[in-house]
């Protein structure tokens, strides 16, 4: 089968073996996949991964020897595959299993291919009303929903999201759709901010923030993945407030420890979320993901698609096997 | 009166006016004061403070026009003086009042002097069983106790404290005395670690940590104030664990944002604690502070004392006006 792989420091489309049947797993024929910044980071050395890239997908179950009722169903899949035996896995949440593999990121071939394999327990059927081009956002939207697992947000909470890339647009909309809080998205691109504004999110240009916003937000979500965005985000957090780090930017970031200590700020890392809340938001069309699609490429043009994903102003690039 | 002041980039002992009586405040004759790393940092530019240094003290109330019952009492004093009108002050906690002054740190003359002034509401009488040389630790011990305000620690919580300076020794002992958790203090000096070990804290040398301690602690307290200690502390935190930042080290620190995000670690700043729990620990001798005193100087030798406080292996240096 065709697969977009990163190996020996090279990204390329290669012919590779289709996944074999593995106990407890299902083989899924990929219908559509999405390129994430993490995929781009991997081609720059992040995570030390070599193999088929990709962890955002929607597909159809091709085979599942131990769960035949799944065959032919349209599914999305959570990307962390646990050992199944440790305390975390036993509790039903393999996201921090120390032995986990992660689709297209850690020790498991990814979704930029004709087929992939995942544990059956990772798969979620996609409701009919969510077409493929929206279902493919289940993973990044789940990550955005994961904010609600890590910090308490209620009606009174003043929330800012920094970064108007695809992650920031999803985070702002997800928090808006899952809470009664007022959300402000801070970015640099009027055309991107407009997407969130149409869903009830307030927006502001990073260069034009009122002085009184400094230290005024209870919760600030850093979704820019840039050092400047991080500094801006820290500045917006009130004393004893929370900064949620969503971006897995590569390398070390500088931060002013004195501000964190003196104002007793909490910095909370947030990675993967569960898919169920994301599917629920997509099913009731509570989040606009369609506007985030910049372009779709055939998998055969995967190298060009990855390049396109790094260009300025580009949001989501999709790959169709 | 004599005061140890930092002005125009110079540290010096100068003759200065004694504090005047201010509405709501008391004038305290300082019996003994302690030098904190923050005082040293201020002489390197931290906080932009100019004036009389010092925020750790025990003294006797000299005058308090609106609270005459305080006159002649031995007291310690919380160092944040709020506006008295904002929401935080109204709730009885001025530590994050945006208009606050802070004794010897922000807009208020400090304790390295014959007299200081603080709001009466900041003062706490010192029980007779706590002699001056231990009462002078109320402020840094309260800061150590403040950890318990910022993170939940119970019997099952695995806690590590990184740094065997005076702050680390106080943090390890305070958490030990206030919880049923097992505490491990990680440091570089056998003679310092011994102080905590005598109070039931487990200890380990930083260069000799077992590999399996990586990512094994639920809560890690960074009290070294050094970049290397910070990196070591981050490494010890388990996925979804908490790193408590106690050290107000000056300047920017590098950190690996990917580790924080991928392992969903929380970094929690912690600054000042309330004095009541600290006095309670001192009254029942639950914490050894006497062993932390390296040397006492007369205030007249304050410049030399500050120099001494920066030397290797030195713990607490006291000043007696």
Coordinates of C-alpha atoms in Angstrom, one line a residue:
Chain A
X1 CA 0.0 0.0 0.0
X2 CA 1.0 3.7 -0.4
X3 CA 2.2 5.5 2.7
X4 CA 3.7 8.9 3.6
X5 CA 6.7 8.0 5.7
X6 CA 9.5 9.8 7.5
X7 CA 12.6 7.7 7.7
X8 CA 16.3 8.3 7.9
X9 CA 15.6 12.0 8.0
X10 CA 13.6 11.9 4.8
X11 CA 9.9 12.4 4.1
X12 CA 8.6 10.4 1.2
X13 CA 5.8 8.5 -0.4
X14 CA 6.7 4.8 -0.4
X15 CA 5.2 1.4 -1.1
X16 CA 4.9 -0.4 2.2
X17 CA 3.3 -3.5 3.7
X18 CA -0.3 -3.2 4.8
X19 CA -0.9 -3.8 8.5
X20 CA -1.3 -7.4 9.6
X21 CA -4.1 -8.5 11.8
X22 CA -3.1 -8.2 15.4
X23 CA -4.9 -9.6 18.4
X24 CA -7.4 -7.0 19.8
X25 CA -6.9 -4.7 16.9
X26 CA -8.8 -3.7 13.8
X27 CA -7.5 -2.8 10.4
X28 CA -9.1 0.4 9.1
X29 CA -9.2 1.6 5.5
X30 CA -8.4 5.4 5.8
X31 CA -11.0 7.6 4.0
X32 CA -9.5 10.9 4.9
X33 CA -6.6 12.1 7.1
X34 CA -5.5 15.5 8.5
X35 CA -2.1 17.0 8.8
X36 CA -1.3 18.4 12.2
X37 CA 1.6 20.6 13.3
X38 CA 3.0 17.6 15.2
X39 CA 3.5 15.8 11.9
X40 CA 5.5 18.7 10.6
X41 CA 7.5 18.8 13.9
X42 CA 8.3 15.1 13.5
X43 CA 9.9 15.8 10.2
X44 CA 12.1 18.3 12.1
X45 CA 13.1 15.7 14.7
X46 CA 10.4 15.9 17.3
X47 CA 9.6 12.7 19.2
X48 CA 12.3 10.8 17.3
X49 CA 9.7 9.0 15.3
X50 CA 10.4 7.1 12.1
X51 CA 7.6 5.5 10.1
X52 CA 4.3 6.3 8.6
X53 CA 3.1 9.7 9.8
X54 CA -0.4 10.8 10.7
X55 CA -2.8 10.5 13.6
X56 CA -6.0 12.4 12.5
X57 CA -8.2 10.2 10.4
X58 CA -11.7 8.9 9.6
X59 CA -12.0 5.5 7.9
X60 CA -14.0 2.3 7.5
X61 CA -13.2 -0.9 9.4
X62 CA -11.8 -3.5 7.0
X63 CA -11.3 -6.4 9.4
X64 CA -11.5 -7.0 13.1
X65 CA -11.4 -10.7 13.9
X66 CA -12.4 -10.3 17.5
X67 CA -15.1 -7.7 16.9
X68 CA -16.7 -8.6 13.6
X69 CA -19.7 -6.3 14.3
X70 CA -17.3 -3.4 13.6
X71 CA -16.5 -4.4 10.0
X72 CA -17.8 -1.9 7.5
X73 CA -18.5 0.8 10.1
X74 CA -17.2 4.3 9.7
X75 CA -15.0 5.1 12.6
X76 CA -12.5 7.5 14.1
X77 CA -9.9 6.3 16.6
X78 CA -8.2 7.5 19.8
X79 CA -4.5 7.5 19.1
X80 CA -3.0 6.2 22.4
X81 CA -2.8 2.4 22.5
X82 CA -2.0 1.2 26.0
X83 CA -0.5 -2.0 27.3
X84 CA -3.9 -3.0 28.6
X85 CA -2.5 -4.3 31.9
X86 CA -1.2 -1.3 33.9
X87 CA -3.3 0.6 36.4
X88 CA -4.1 3.4 34.0
X89 CA -5.2 1.1 31.2
X90 CA -7.2 -1.0 33.7
X91 CA -9.0 2.3 34.6
X92 CA -9.9 2.7 30.9
X93 CA -7.5 5.6 30.1
X94 CA -4.3 4.6 28.3
X95 CA -3.3 8.2 27.5
X96 CA -0.4 8.1 30.0
X97 CA 0.3 4.4 29.9
X98 CA 4.2 4.3 30.0
X99 CA 4.2 1.4 27.5
X100 CA 1.8 3.1 25.1
X101 CA 2.2 3.4 21.4
X102 CA 0.7 6.5 19.7
X103 CA -0.6 6.4 16.1
X104 CA 2.0 8.0 13.8
X105 CA 4.0 9.4 16.8
X106 CA 5.4 6.7 19.1
X107 CA 6.1 3.1 17.9
X108 CA 3.0 2.7 15.7
X109 CA 2.5 3.3 12.0
X110 CA 0.2 6.2 11.3
X111 CA -2.8 7.3 9.2
X112 CA -1.1 8.8 6.1
X113 CA -1.6 5.4 4.4
X114 CA -4.3 3.3 2.8
X115 CA -4.7 1.3 5.9
X116 CA -3.9 1.5 9.6
X117 CA -4.3 -0.7 12.7
X118 CA -5.6 0.3 16.1
X119 CA -7.0 -1.5 19.1
X120 CA -10.7 -2.1 18.7
X121 CA -11.2 -0.3 22.1
X122 CA -9.8 2.8 20.6
X123 CA -12.5 3.0 17.8
X124 CA -15.6 5.1 18.0
X125 CA -18.4 4.8 15.3
X126 CA -19.1 8.1 13.6
X127 CA -22.7 9.2 13.6
X128 CA -24.2 9.5 10.1
X129 CA -24.7 13.2 10.3
X130 CA -21.0 13.9 10.6
X131 CA -19.6 13.6 7.1
X132 CA -15.9 12.6 6.6
X133 CA -14.6 16.1 6.1
X134 CA -15.8 17.0 9.6
X135 CA -15.2 13.7 11.3
X136 CA -11.5 13.9 10.4
X137 CA -11.4 16.7 13.0
X138 CA -12.4 14.4 15.9
X139 CA -8.8 14.1 17.1
X140 CA -7.8 17.8 17.2
X141 CA -11.2 18.8 18.5
X142 CA -10.9 16.2 21.3
X143 CA -7.6 17.7 22.2
X144 CA -9.3 21.1 22.4
X145 CA -12.1 19.6 24.6
X146 CA -9.3 18.1 26.8
X147 CA -8.8 21.6 28.2
X148 CA -12.0 21.0 30.2
X149 CA -10.4 18.0 31.8
X150 CA -7.5 20.0 33.1
X151 CA -9.0 23.2 34.4
X152 CA -12.4 24.2 35.8
X153 CA -14.3 26.7 33.6
X154 CA -17.7 28.0 34.7
X155 CA -19.9 30.9 33.9
X156 CA -17.8 33.4 35.8
X157 CA -14.4 32.3 34.3
X158 CA -12.7 34.8 32.1
X159 CA -11.0 32.8 29.4
X160 CA -8.5 33.9 26.7
X161 CA -7.1 31.7 23.9
X162 CA -3.8 32.9 22.3
X163 CA -3.2 31.8 18.7
X164 CA -5.5 31.8 15.8
X165 CA -4.1 28.8 14.0
X166 CA -6.3 25.7 13.7
X167 CA -5.5 24.6 17.2
X168 CA -6.5 28.0 18.7
X169 CA -9.7 28.1 16.6
X170 CA -10.7 24.7 17.8
X171 CA -9.8 25.5 21.5
X172 CA -11.8 28.7 21.5
X173 CA -14.8 27.1 19.9
X174 CA -14.6 24.0 22.0
X175 CA -14.5 25.9 25.3
X176 CA -17.3 28.2 24.1
X177 CA -19.5 25.2 23.2
X178 CA -18.8 23.4 26.4
X179 CA -19.1 26.2 28.9
X180 CA -21.1 29.3 29.7
X181 CA -17.9 31.4 30.0
X182 CA -17.0 34.4 27.9
X183 CA -14.1 33.4 25.6
X184 CA -11.7 35.8 23.9
X185 CA -9.5 34.6 21.1
X186 CA -6.3 36.6 20.5
X187 CA -4.6 36.3 17.2
X188 CA -2.9 38.1 14.3
X189 CA -5.2 37.3 11.4
X190 CA -8.5 39.0 11.0
X191 CA -9.7 36.4 8.4
X192 CA -9.0 33.5 10.9
X193 CA -10.5 35.3 13.9
X194 CA -13.7 35.7 11.9
X195 CA -14.2 32.0 12.0
X196 CA -14.4 31.9 15.8
X197 CA -16.4 35.2 16.0
X198 CA -19.1 33.6 13.9
X199 CA -19.5 31.0 16.7
X200 CA -19.8 33.6 19.5
X201 CA -16.2 33.9 20.5
X202 CA -14.9 37.4 21.1
X203 CA -11.7 38.2 19.3
X204 CA -8.9 40.7 19.5
X205 CA -5.7 41.4 17.5
X206 CA -2.6 40.6 19.4
X207 CA -1.1 44.1 18.7
X208 CA -4.1 45.9 19.9
X209 CA -4.9 44.5 23.4
X210 CA -6.1 47.0 26.0
X211 CA -3.6 47.6 28.8
X212 CA -6.2 46.5 31.4
X213 CA -6.2 43.0 29.9
X214 CA -2.8 42.4 31.5
X215 CA -3.3 40.0 34.4
X216 CA -7.1 40.0 33.9
X217 CA -7.9 36.5 32.7
X218 CA -8.6 33.5 35.0
X219 CA -7.6 31.0 32.4
X220 CA -5.4 31.5 29.3
X221 CA -4.9 28.8 26.7
X222 CA -1.6 29.0 24.9
X223 CA -2.2 27.6 21.4
X224 CA 0.2 29.6 19.3
X225 CA 3.2 27.3 19.6
X226 CA 5.4 30.3 19.5
X227 CA 7.6 31.9 22.1
X228 CA 6.0 35.3 21.6
X229 CA 2.5 33.8 22.1
X230 CA 3.7 32.1 25.3
X231 CA 4.9 35.4 26.7
X232 CA 1.7 37.2 25.7
X233 CA -0.3 34.4 27.3
X234 CA 1.6 34.5 30.6
X235 CA 1.0 38.3 30.7
X236 CA -2.8 37.9 30.4
X237 CA -3.1 35.5 33.4
X238 CA -4.3 37.0 36.6
X239 CA -2.6 36.2 39.9
X240 CA -3.4 32.6 40.9
X241 CA -4.8 32.1 37.4
X242 CA -4.1 29.2 35.1
X243 CA -2.1 29.0 31.8
X244 CA -3.1 25.9 29.8
X245 CA -0.3 24.8 27.5
X246 CA -1.7 23.1 24.4
X247 CA 1.1 23.5 21.9
X248 CA 3.8 20.9 21.8
X249 CA 6.3 23.2 20.4
X250 CA 9.7 21.7 20.0
X251 CA 12.7 22.7 22.1
X252 CA 13.1 24.8 25.2
X253 CA 11.1 27.9 25.9
X254 CA 12.2 30.7 28.1
X255 CA 9.9 31.8 30.9
X256 CA 10.1 34.2 33.8
X257 CA 10.0 32.0 36.9
X258 CA 9.6 35.0 39.1
X259 CA 6.3 36.0 37.5
X260 CA 5.0 32.4 38.0
X261 CA 6.1 32.3 41.7
X262 CA 5.2 35.9 42.7
X263 CA 1.7 35.8 41.1
X264 CA 1.3 32.1 42.0
X265 CA 0.3 31.2 38.4
X266 CA -0.3 27.6 37.4
X267 CA 0.9 26.3 34.1
X268 CA -1.0 23.2 33.1
X269 CA 0.0 21.0 30.2
X270 CA -2.8 19.5 28.1
X271 CA -2.4 17.0 25.3
X272 CA -5.0 14.4 24.1
X273 CA -8.7 14.5 24.9
X274 CA -11.3 11.8 24.8
X275 CA -13.2 11.6 21.5
X276 CA -16.8 11.3 22.8
X277 CA -17.2 15.0 23.6
X278 CA -15.7 16.0 20.3
X279 CA -18.1 13.7 18.3
X280 CA -21.0 15.1 20.3
X281 CA -20.0 18.7 19.4
X282 CA -19.6 17.7 15.7
X283 CA -22.9 15.9 15.7
X284 CA -24.8 19.0 16.9
X285 CA -22.7 21.3 14.7
X286 CA -21.6 23.3 17.7
X287 CA -18.1 23.9 16.2
X288 CA -17.2 25.1 12.7
X289 CA -14.5 22.9 11.4
X290 CA -15.3 23.1 7.7
X291 CA -14.0 26.6 7.5
X292 CA -10.6 25.4 8.8
X293 CA -10.0 23.3 5.7
X294 CA -7.5 25.1 3.4
X295 CA -6.9 22.3 0.8
X296 CA -7.2 18.6 0.2
X297 CA -4.5 16.6 -1.6
X298 CA -4.5 13.0 -2.8
X299 CA -2.1 10.9 -0.6
X300 CA 0.1 10.5 -3.6
X301 CA 0.9 14.2 -3.3
X302 CA 1.6 13.8 0.4
X303 CA 5.0 15.5 0.3
X304 CA 3.6 18.5 -1.4
X305 CA 0.7 18.6 1.1
X306 CA 3.1 18.5 4.0
X307 CA 4.9 21.5 2.5
X308 CA 1.7 23.3 2.0
X309 CA 0.8 22.7 5.6
X310 CA 3.8 24.8 6.7
X311 CA 3.0 27.8 4.6
X312 CA 1.8 31.1 6.1
X313 CA -2.0 31.5 6.4
X314 CA -2.7 27.8 5.8
X315 CA -5.0 26.0 8.3
X316 CA -5.9 22.4 7.9
X317 CA -4.6 20.3 4.9
X318 CA -6.3 17.0 4.3
X319 CA -5.0 13.9 2.6
X320 CA -7.2 11.4 0.8
X321 CA -5.7 7.9 0.2
Chain B
X1 CA 17.9 55.0 63.2
X2 CA 20.4 52.6 61.5
X3 CA 19.1 50.7 58.5
X4 CA 20.6 48.4 55.8
X5 CA 19.5 50.0 52.6
X6 CA 19.9 49.3 48.9
X7 CA 19.8 52.6 47.0
X8 CA 21.2 53.8 43.6
X9 CA 22.6 50.3 43.0
X10 CA 24.5 50.4 46.3
X11 CA 24.1 48.4 49.5
X12 CA 25.0 50.3 52.7
X13 CA 24.3 50.9 56.3
X14 CA 22.9 54.4 56.7
X15 CA 21.2 56.6 59.2
X16 CA 17.6 57.1 58.2
X17 CA 14.4 58.4 59.7
X18 CA 12.4 56.0 62.0
X19 CA 8.9 55.2 60.7
X20 CA 6.2 57.7 61.5
X21 CA 2.9 56.6 62.9
X22 CA 0.5 55.7 60.1
X23 CA -3.3 55.1 60.5
X24 CA -4.0 51.4 61.0
X25 CA -0.3 50.5 61.5
X26 CA 2.0 49.7 64.3
X27 CA 5.7 50.6 64.8
X28 CA 7.7 47.5 65.7
X29 CA 11.2 47.6 67.3
X30 CA 13.0 44.8 65.5
X31 CA 14.7 42.2 67.8
X32 CA 16.1 39.9 65.1
X33 CA 15.9 39.7 61.3
X34 CA 16.8 37.0 58.8
X35 CA 18.5 37.4 55.4
X36 CA 16.6 35.7 52.6
X37 CA 17.9 34.9 49.1
X38 CA 15.3 37.5 47.9
X39 CA 17.3 40.2 49.7
X40 CA 20.4 39.1 47.9
X41 CA 18.5 39.1 44.6
X42 CA 17.2 42.6 45.2
X43 CA 20.8 43.8 45.4
X44 CA 21.2 42.3 41.9
X45 CA 18.2 44.2 40.5
X46 CA 15.3 41.9 41.3
X47 CA 11.9 43.6 41.9
X48 CA 13.4 47.0 41.2
X49 CA 13.3 47.8 44.9
X50 CA 15.2 50.7 46.6
X51 CA 15.1 51.2 50.3
X52 CA 15.6 49.3 53.6
X53 CA 15.8 45.6 52.9
X54 CA 14.5 42.7 54.9
X55 CA 11.1 40.9 55.4
X56 CA 11.9 38.2 58.0
X57 CA 11.8 39.5 61.6
X58 CA 10.6 39.2 65.1
X59 CA 10.1 42.3 67.2
X60 CA 8.2 44.1 70.0
X61 CA 5.4 46.6 69.3
X62 CA 6.6 50.0 70.2
X63 CA 3.4 52.0 69.3
X64 CA 0.0 51.3 67.8
X65 CA -2.3 54.2 68.3
X66 CA -5.4 52.3 67.2
X67 CA -4.5 49.0 68.9
X68 CA -2.9 50.0 72.2
X69 CA -3.3 46.4 73.5
X70 CA -0.5 45.4 71.1
X71 CA 2.1 47.7 72.6
X72 CA 4.9 45.7 74.3
X73 CA 3.9 42.4 72.7
X74 CA 6.4 40.2 70.9
X75 CA 5.2 39.8 67.3
X76 CA 6.0 38.5 63.8
X77 CA 4.2 40.1 60.8
X78 CA 2.9 39.0 57.4
X79 CA 4.7 41.0 54.8
X80 CA 1.9 41.8 52.3
X81 CA 0.1 45.0 53.2
X82 CA -3.1 45.4 51.1
X83 CA -5.2 48.4 50.2
X84 CA -7.9 47.2 52.5
X85 CA -10.6 47.9 50.0
X86 CA -10.4 45.5 47.1
X87 CA -12.2 42.2 46.9
X88 CA -9.1 40.2 48.0
X89 CA -8.4 42.4 51.0
X90 CA -12.1 42.4 51.9
X91 CA -11.8 38.6 52.0
X92 CA -8.9 38.9 54.4
X93 CA -6.1 37.9 52.1
X94 CA -4.1 40.8 50.8
X95 CA -1.3 38.6 49.3
X96 CA -2.4 39.3 45.7
X97 CA -3.9 42.8 46.3
X98 CA -2.7 44.7 43.1
X99 CA -2.1 47.8 45.3
X100 CA -0.2 45.9 48.0
X101 CA 3.1 47.0 49.4
X102 CA 5.5 44.3 50.6
X103 CA 7.9 44.7 53.5
X104 CA 11.4 45.3 52.2
X105 CA 10.4 44.2 48.6
X106 CA 7.7 46.5 47.1
X107 CA 7.1 50.1 48.2
X108 CA 7.6 49.6 51.9
X109 CA 10.7 50.0 54.1
X110 CA 11.9 46.7 55.4
X111 CA 13.1 44.9 58.6
X112 CA 16.9 45.4 58.5
X113 CA 16.5 48.5 60.7
X114 CA 15.9 49.4 64.3
X115 CA 12.2 49.9 63.6
X116 CA 9.6 49.0 61.0
X117 CA 5.9 49.7 60.4
X118 CA 3.2 47.3 59.4
X119 CA -0.6 47.3 59.5
X120 CA -1.8 46.0 62.8
X121 CA -3.8 43.3 61.0
X122 CA -0.6 41.8 59.7
X123 CA 0.8 41.2 63.2
X124 CA 0.7 37.9 65.1
X125 CA 1.7 37.6 68.7
X126 CA 4.5 35.0 69.2
X127 CA 3.8 32.3 71.8
X128 CA 6.2 32.4 74.7
X129 CA 7.7 29.0 73.9
X130 CA 9.0 30.2 70.6
X131 CA 12.2 32.2 71.3
X132 CA 13.3 34.9 69.0
X133 CA 15.9 32.9 67.1
X134 CA 13.2 30.5 66.0
X135 CA 10.3 33.0 65.7
X136 CA 12.4 34.9 63.1
X137 CA 11.8 31.8 60.8
X138 CA 8.0 32.4 60.8
X139 CA 8.0 34.1 57.4
X140 CA 10.1 31.5 55.4
X141 CA 8.4 28.7 57.2
X142 CA 5.0 30.1 56.3
X143 CA 6.2 30.2 52.7
X144 CA 7.0 26.5 53.0
X145 CA 3.6 25.8 54.5
X146 CA 2.1 27.7 51.6
X147 CA 2.8 24.6 49.5
X148 CA -0.2 22.9 51.2
X149 CA -2.4 25.8 49.9
X150 CA -1.4 25.2 46.3
X151 CA -1.4 21.4 46.0
X152 CA -3.2 18.5 47.6
X153 CA -0.9 16.2 49.5
X154 CA -2.3 13.2 51.4
X155 CA -1.0 9.9 52.7
X156 CA -0.6 8.3 49.3
X157 CA 1.2 11.3 47.7
X158 CA 4.9 10.7 46.7
X159 CA 6.6 14.1 47.3
X160 CA 10.1 15.1 46.4
X161 CA 11.7 18.5 47.3
X162 CA 14.7 19.5 45.2
X163 CA 17.3 21.8 46.8
X164 CA 18.9 21.5 50.3
X165 CA 19.3 25.2 50.9
X166 CA 17.4 26.8 53.7
X167 CA 14.2 27.0 51.6
X168 CA 14.4 23.3 50.6
X169 CA 15.0 22.2 54.2
X170 CA 12.0 24.2 55.4
X171 CA 9.8 23.0 52.6
X172 CA 10.7 19.3 53.2
X173 CA 10.1 19.6 57.0
X174 CA 6.9 21.6 56.7
X175 CA 5.3 19.2 54.3
X176 CA 6.4 16.3 56.4
X177 CA 5.0 17.9 59.6
X178 CA 1.7 18.8 57.9
X179 CA 0.9 15.6 56.0
X180 CA 1.1 11.8 56.3
X181 CA 3.0 11.6 53.0
X182 CA 6.5 10.2 52.5
X183 CA 8.9 13.1 51.6
X184 CA 12.2 12.8 49.9
X185 CA 14.7 15.7 49.9
X186 CA 17.1 15.8 47.0
X187 CA 20.3 17.9 47.5
X188 CA 24.0 18.1 47.0
X189 CA 25.2 18.4 50.6
X190 CA 25.2 15.5 53.1
X191 CA 25.6 17.9 56.0
X192 CA 22.5 19.8 55.0
X193 CA 20.4 16.7 54.2
X194 CA 21.1 15.4 57.6
X195 CA 19.0 18.2 59.2
X196 CA 15.9 17.1 57.4
X197 CA 16.7 13.4 57.9
X198 CA 16.6 13.9 61.7
X199 CA 13.0 15.0 61.2
X200 CA 11.9 11.9 59.3
X201 CA 12.5 13.2 55.8
X202 CA 14.2 10.7 53.4
X203 CA 17.1 12.2 51.6
X204 CA 19.1 11.5 48.4
X205 CA 22.1 13.0 46.7
X206 CA 21.3 14.6 43.4
X207 CA 24.0 12.7 41.6
X208 CA 23.0 9.3 42.8
X209 CA 19.2 9.1 42.1
X210 CA 18.0 5.7 40.9
X211 CA 16.8 5.7 37.3
X212 CA 13.4 4.5 38.4
X213 CA 12.8 7.8 40.2
X214 CA 12.4 9.5 36.8
X215 CA 8.7 10.4 36.4
X216 CA 7.8 8.7 39.7
X217 CA 6.7 11.6 42.1
X218 CA 3.2 12.9 42.3
X219 CA 4.4 16.3 43.6
X220 CA 7.9 17.8 43.3
X221 CA 8.8 21.1 45.0
X222 CA 11.6 23.1 43.2
X223 CA 13.4 24.9 46.0
X224 CA 16.9 25.1 44.5
X225 CA 16.5 28.3 42.6
X226 CA 18.9 27.0 40.0
X227 CA 18.3 26.0 36.4
X228 CA 19.8 22.5 37.0
X229 CA 17.6 22.0 39.9
X230 CA 14.6 23.0 37.8
X231 CA 15.5 20.4 35.1
X232 CA 16.0 17.7 37.7
X233 CA 12.7 18.6 39.4
X234 CA 10.8 18.4 36.1
X235 CA 12.3 15.0 35.4
X236 CA 11.1 13.6 38.7
X237 CA 7.4 14.5 38.1
X238 CA 5.1 11.7 37.0
X239 CA 2.7 12.3 34.1
X240 CA -0.2 14.5 35.3
X241 CA 1.9 15.3 38.4
X242 CA 2.6 18.7 39.9
X243 CA 5.8 20.7 40.0
X244 CA 5.6 23.4 42.7
X245 CA 7.9 26.4 42.0
X246 CA 9.0 28.0 45.3
X247 CA 12.2 29.8 44.2
X248 CA 11.9 33.3 42.9
X249 CA 15.0 33.0 40.9
X250 CA 15.7 36.0 38.8
X251 CA 15.6 36.1 35.0
X252 CA 14.3 33.6 32.4
X253 CA 14.6 29.9 32.8
X254 CA 14.4 27.5 29.9
X255 CA 12.0 24.6 30.0
X256 CA 10.9 21.9 27.7
X257 CA 7.3 22.7 26.8
X258 CA 6.9 19.4 25.0
X259 CA 7.5 17.4 28.3
X260 CA 4.9 19.6 30.1
X261 CA 2.3 19.2 27.4
X262 CA 2.9 15.5 26.5
X263 CA 3.0 14.4 30.1
X264 CA 0.3 16.9 31.1
X265 CA 2.4 18.2 34.0
X266 CA 1.2 21.2 36.1
X267 CA 3.7 23.8 37.2
X268 CA 2.3 25.7 40.2
X269 CA 3.9 28.9 41.5
X270 CA 3.9 29.3 45.3
X271 CA 5.0 32.4 47.2
X272 CA 3.9 33.6 50.6
X273 CA 2.0 31.5 53.2
X274 CA -0.1 32.5 56.1
X275 CA 1.8 32.7 59.4
X276 CA -0.6 30.8 61.7
X277 CA 0.4 27.3 60.5
X278 CA 4.0 28.2 60.8
X279 CA 3.7 29.5 64.3
X280 CA 1.8 26.3 65.2
X281 CA 4.7 24.2 63.8
X282 CA 7.3 26.3 65.7
X283 CA 5.2 26.1 69.0
X284 CA 5.2 22.3 68.9
X285 CA 8.8 22.1 67.7
X286 CA 7.7 20.1 64.7
X287 CA 10.4 21.7 62.5
X288 CA 14.1 22.2 63.2
X289 CA 15.0 25.8 62.3
X290 CA 17.8 26.2 64.9
X291 CA 20.1 24.0 62.8
X292 CA 19.6 26.4 59.8
X293 CA 21.3 29.3 61.5
X294 CA 24.9 29.7 60.3
X295 CA 25.8 33.0 61.9
X296 CA 24.4 36.1 63.5
X297 CA 25.8 39.6 62.8
X298 CA 25.0 42.9 64.5
X299 CA 23.0 45.2 62.1
X300 CA 26.0 47.5 62.0
X301 CA 27.8 44.7 60.1
X302 CA 24.9 44.3 57.7
X303 CA 26.9 44.6 54.5
X304 CA 29.3 41.9 55.6
X305 CA 26.4 39.8 56.7
X306 CA 24.8 40.1 53.2
X307 CA 28.1 39.0 51.7
X308 CA 28.3 36.1 54.1
X309 CA 24.8 35.0 53.1
X310 CA 25.9 34.5 49.5
X311 CA 28.8 32.2 50.4
X312 CA 28.7 28.5 49.6
X313 CA 27.4 26.2 52.3
X314 CA 25.9 29.1 54.3
X315 CA 22.3 28.7 55.4
X316 CA 20.5 31.4 57.4
X317 CA 22.3 34.6 58.4
X318 CA 20.6 36.7 61.1
X319 CA 20.9 40.4 61.8
X320 CA 20.5 41.9 65.3
X321 CA 19.7 45.6 65.4

